[in-house]
Coordinates of C-alpha atoms and ligand atoms in Angstrom, one line a residue:
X235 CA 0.0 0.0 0.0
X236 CA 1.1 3.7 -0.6
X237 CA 2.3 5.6 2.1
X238 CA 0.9 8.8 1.6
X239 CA 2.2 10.6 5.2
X240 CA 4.0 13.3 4.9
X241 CA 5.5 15.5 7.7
X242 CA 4.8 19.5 7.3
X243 CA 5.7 22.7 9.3
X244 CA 3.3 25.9 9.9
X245 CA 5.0 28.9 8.7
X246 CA 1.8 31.4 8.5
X247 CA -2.2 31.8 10.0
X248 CA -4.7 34.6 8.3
X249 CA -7.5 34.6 9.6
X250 CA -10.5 34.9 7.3
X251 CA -13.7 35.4 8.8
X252 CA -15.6 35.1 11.9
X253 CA -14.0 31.1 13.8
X254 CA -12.5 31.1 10.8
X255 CA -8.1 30.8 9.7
X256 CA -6.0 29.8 7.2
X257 CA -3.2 27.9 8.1
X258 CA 0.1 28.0 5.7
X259 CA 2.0 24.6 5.8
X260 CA 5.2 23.7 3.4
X261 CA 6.4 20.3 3.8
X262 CA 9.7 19.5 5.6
X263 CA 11.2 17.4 3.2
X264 CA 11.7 20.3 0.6
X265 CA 10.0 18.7 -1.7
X266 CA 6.2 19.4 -3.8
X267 CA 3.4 18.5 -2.8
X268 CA 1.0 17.1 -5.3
X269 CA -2.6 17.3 -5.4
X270 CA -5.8 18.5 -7.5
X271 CA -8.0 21.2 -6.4
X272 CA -10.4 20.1 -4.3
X273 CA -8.7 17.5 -2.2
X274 CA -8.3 17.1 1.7
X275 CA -6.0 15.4 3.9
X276 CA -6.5 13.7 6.9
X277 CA -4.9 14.7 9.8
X278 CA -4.5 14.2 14.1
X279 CA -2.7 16.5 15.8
X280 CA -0.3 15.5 18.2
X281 CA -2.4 16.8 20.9
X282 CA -5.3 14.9 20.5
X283 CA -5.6 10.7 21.2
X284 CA -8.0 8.9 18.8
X285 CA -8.5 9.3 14.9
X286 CA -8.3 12.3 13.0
X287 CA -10.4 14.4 11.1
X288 CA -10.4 15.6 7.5
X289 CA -9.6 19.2 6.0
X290 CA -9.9 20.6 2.7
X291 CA -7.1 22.0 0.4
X292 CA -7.7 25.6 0.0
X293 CA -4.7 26.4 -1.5
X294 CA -3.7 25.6 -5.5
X295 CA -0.5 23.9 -6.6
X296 CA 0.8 26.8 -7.8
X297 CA 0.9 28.0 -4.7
X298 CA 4.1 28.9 -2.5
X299 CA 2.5 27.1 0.3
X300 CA -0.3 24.6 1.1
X301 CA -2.8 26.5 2.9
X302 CA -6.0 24.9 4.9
X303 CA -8.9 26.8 6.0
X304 CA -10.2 25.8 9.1
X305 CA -13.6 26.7 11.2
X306 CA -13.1 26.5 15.3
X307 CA -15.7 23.6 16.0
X308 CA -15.1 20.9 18.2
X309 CA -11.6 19.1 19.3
X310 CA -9.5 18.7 16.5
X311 CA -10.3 21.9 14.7
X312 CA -9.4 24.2 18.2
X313 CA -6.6 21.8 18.1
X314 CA -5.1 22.5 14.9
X315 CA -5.8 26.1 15.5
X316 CA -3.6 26.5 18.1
X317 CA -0.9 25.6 16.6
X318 CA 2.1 27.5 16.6
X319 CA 4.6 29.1 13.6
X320 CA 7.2 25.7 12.9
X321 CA 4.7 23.5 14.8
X322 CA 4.8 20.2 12.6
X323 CA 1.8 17.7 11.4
X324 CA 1.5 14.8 9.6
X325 CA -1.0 15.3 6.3
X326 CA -2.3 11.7 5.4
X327 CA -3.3 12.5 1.8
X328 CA -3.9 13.9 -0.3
X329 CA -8.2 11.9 -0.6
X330 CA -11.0 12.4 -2.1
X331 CA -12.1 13.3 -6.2
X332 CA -14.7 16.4 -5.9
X333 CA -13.1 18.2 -8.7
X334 CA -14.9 19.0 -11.8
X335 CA -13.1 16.8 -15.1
X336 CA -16.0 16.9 -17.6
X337 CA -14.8 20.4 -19.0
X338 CA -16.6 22.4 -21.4
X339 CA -20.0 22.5 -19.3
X340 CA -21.1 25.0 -17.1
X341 CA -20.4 24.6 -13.0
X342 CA -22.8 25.7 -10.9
X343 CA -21.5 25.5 -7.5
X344 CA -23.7 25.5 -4.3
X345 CA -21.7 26.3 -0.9
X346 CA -22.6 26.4 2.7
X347 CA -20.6 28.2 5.6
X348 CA -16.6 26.5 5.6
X349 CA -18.0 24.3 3.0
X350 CA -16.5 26.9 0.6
X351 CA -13.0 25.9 1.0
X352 CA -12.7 23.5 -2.2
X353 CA -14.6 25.8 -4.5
X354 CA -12.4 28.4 -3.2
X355 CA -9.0 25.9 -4.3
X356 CA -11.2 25.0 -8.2
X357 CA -12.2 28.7 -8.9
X358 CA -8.4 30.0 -8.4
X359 CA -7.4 27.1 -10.4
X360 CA -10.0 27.3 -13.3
X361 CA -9.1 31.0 -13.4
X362 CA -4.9 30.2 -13.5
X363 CA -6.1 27.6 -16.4
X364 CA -7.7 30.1 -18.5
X365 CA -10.6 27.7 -19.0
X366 CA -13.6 29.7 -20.7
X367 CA -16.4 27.3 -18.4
X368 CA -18.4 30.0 -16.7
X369 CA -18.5 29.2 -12.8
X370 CA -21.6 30.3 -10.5
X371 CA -21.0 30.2 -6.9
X372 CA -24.0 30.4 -4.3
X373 CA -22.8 30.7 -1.7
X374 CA -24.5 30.7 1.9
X375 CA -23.8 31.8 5.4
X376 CA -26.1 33.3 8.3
X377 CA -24.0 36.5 8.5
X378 CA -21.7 38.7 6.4
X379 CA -19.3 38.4 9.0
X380 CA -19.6 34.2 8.5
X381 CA -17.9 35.2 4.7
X382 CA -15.1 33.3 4.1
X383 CA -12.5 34.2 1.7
X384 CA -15.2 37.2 1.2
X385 CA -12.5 39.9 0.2
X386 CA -10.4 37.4 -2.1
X387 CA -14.1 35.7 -3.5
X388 CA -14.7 39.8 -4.9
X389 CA -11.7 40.3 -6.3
X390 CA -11.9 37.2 -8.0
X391 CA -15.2 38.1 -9.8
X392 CA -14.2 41.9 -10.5
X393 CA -11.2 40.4 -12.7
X394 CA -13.4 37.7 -14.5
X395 CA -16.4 37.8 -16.0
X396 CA -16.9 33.9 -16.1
X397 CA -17.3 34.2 -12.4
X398 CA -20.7 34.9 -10.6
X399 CA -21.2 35.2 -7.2
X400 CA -24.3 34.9 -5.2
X401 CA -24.4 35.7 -1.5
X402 CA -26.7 34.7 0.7
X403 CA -27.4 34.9 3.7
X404 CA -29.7 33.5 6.4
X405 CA -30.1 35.3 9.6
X406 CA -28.9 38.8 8.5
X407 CA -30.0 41.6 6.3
X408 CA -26.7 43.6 5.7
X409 CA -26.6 46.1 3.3
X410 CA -23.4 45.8 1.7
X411 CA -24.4 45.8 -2.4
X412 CA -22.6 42.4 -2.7
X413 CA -24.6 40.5 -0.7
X414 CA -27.7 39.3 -3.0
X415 CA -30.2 37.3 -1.5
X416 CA -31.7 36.9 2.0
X417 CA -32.9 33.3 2.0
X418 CA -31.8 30.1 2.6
X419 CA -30.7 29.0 -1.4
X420 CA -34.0 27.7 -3.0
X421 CA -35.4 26.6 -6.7
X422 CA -35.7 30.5 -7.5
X423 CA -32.3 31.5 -6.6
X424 CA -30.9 28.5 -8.7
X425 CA -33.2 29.5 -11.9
X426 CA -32.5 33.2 -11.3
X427 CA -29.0 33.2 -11.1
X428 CA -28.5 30.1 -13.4
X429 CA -30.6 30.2 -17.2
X430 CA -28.8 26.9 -18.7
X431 CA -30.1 24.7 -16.3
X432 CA -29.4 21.6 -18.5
X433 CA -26.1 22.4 -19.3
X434 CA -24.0 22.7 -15.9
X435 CA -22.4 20.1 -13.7
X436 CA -23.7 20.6 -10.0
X437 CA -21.6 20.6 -6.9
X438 CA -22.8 20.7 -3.8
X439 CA -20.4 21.3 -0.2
X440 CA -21.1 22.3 2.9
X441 CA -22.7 20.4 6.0
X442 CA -24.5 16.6 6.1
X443 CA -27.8 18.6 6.2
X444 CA -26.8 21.4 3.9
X445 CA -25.9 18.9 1.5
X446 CA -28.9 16.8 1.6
X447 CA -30.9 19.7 1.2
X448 CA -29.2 21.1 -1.8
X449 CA -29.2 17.5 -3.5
X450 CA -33.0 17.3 -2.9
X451 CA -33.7 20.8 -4.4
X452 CA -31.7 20.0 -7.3
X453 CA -33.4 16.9 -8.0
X454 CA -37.1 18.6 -7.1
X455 CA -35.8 21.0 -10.1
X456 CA -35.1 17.6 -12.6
X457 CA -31.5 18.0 -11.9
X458 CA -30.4 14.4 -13.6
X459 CA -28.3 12.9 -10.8
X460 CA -25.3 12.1 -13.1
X461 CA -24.4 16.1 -13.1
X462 CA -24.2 16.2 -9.4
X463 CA -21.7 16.1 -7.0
X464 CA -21.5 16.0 -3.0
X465 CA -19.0 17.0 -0.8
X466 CA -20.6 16.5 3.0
X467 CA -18.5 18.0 5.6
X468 CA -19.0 15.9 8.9
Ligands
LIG546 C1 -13.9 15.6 3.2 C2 -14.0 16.6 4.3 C3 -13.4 17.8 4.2 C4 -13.4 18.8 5.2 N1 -12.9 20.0 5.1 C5 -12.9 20.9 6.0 C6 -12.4 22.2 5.9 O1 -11.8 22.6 4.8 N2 -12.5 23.1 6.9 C7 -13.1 22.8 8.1 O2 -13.1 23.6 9.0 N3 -13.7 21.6 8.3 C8 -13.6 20.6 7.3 N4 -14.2 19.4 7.5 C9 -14.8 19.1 8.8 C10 -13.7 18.6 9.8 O3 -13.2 17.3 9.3 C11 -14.3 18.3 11.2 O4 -15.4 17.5 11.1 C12 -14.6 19.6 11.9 O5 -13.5 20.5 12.0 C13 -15.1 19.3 13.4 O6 -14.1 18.5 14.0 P1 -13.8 18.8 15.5 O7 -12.9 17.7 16.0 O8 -13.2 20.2 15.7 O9 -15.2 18.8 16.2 P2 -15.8 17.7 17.2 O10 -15.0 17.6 18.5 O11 -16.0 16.4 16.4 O12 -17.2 18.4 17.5 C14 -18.2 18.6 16.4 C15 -19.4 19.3 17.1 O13 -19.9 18.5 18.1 C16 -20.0 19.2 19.3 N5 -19.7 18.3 20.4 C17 -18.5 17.6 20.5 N6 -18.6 16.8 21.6 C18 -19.8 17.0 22.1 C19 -20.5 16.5 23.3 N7 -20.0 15.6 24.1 N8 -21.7 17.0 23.5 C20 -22.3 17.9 22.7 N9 -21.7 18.4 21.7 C21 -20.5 18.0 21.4 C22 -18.9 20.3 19.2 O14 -19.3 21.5 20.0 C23 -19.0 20.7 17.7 O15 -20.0 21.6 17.4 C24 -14.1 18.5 6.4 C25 -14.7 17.2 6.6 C26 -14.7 16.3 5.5 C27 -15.3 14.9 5.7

């Protein structure tokens, strides 16, 4: 079997919205690390006994370093939080294939709260390909201050026009002009925001339940199954 372990070293934190940081890791051994948008690695901090728990890429290979973007929740998230600059981790990895591969379509993408992080890692990377597949994000949260990546998410759209964003949010009405909808994401956000229904490849990531949801509103729409595709943060 592969060993896929690899030993890496903190060397930056941003943080990037409310319970919310970016962690910057390079690996010790100098070397690259290899991976496609979209993937996670598992980890366990030293601190913690038992099994570990899974974070997303958020970074792209291009990249200088190999970020994660991590919400405080329970154990091993506070745990991995706290780590310090030149604190090492083992990154089992890198898992998982939610990455879109049938180009040429449209890519709708539906994201709840942290569940943002791999669309953030595809969206950077279908920009730095020059791909012409035009990407709509909706993305939810309950507040504007829940936003991840909200500053980096606009500047992405200002400089292409193949990006869309659609903010919404839940349990706010703030009155910044990006913000766009003030519902939970239902059939009339998707049709409003999406004409070529057909056409696109769905992805869904966020929560179990945000994820279910989405999945059954998309197939309540006659979404064929076959175009789309889960992420379920747990
Ligand atoms: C493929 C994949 C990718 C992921 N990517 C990301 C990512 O990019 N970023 C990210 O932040 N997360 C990501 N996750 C989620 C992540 O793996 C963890 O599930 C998350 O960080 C919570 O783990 P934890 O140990 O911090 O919380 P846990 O300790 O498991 O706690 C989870 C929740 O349960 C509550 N809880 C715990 N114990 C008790 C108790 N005894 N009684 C009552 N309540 C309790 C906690 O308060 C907390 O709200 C991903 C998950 C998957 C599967």
């Amino acid at each position: 079997m592969q060993n896929n372990k690899r030993e890496f070293i903190l060397v930056d934190k941003k943080p990037e919205a409310a319970d919310v940081t970016s962690l910057f890791f390079k690996p010790t051994d100098g070397l690259e690390y290899d991976y496609q948008p979209g993937q996670y690695v598992d980890i366990k901090p030293s601190s913690v006994y038992g099994h570990g728990k899974s974070y997303t890429i958020s970074s792209i290979p291009s990249d200088e370093f190999v970020s994660l973007t991590i919400k405080k929740n329970g154990t091993i998230s506070s745990a991995m939080l706290d780590m310090r600059i030149n604190d090492k981790v083992i990154f089992d990895g890198p898992h998982g294939n939610f990455y879109p591969e049938n180009q040429g379509r449209n890519i709708v993408m539906l994201a709840g709260g942290i569940g943002i992080t791999p669309f953030f890692s595809i969206i950077k990377n279908t920009i730095k390909s020059g791909s012409d597949a035009k990407t709509t994000l909706i993305y939810s949260n309950k507040t504007k201050n829940d936003i991840t990546f909200f500053d980096s998410l606009n500047k992405l759209a200002d400089n292409n026009p193949n990006l869309e964003i659609v903010y919404c949010l839940t349990q706010e009405k703030a009155t910044d002009p990006n913000i766009n909808e003030f519902k939970r994401i239902d059939p009339d956000i998707i049709n409003k925001y999406n004409p070529y229904l057909k056409n696109n490849n769905y992805y869904i990531c966020g929560s179990i339940k945000f994820t279910s949801d989405m999945w059954r509103t998309l197939k309540s729409m006659n979404i064929d199954e076959d175009d789309i595709f889960t992420e379920a943060f747990f």
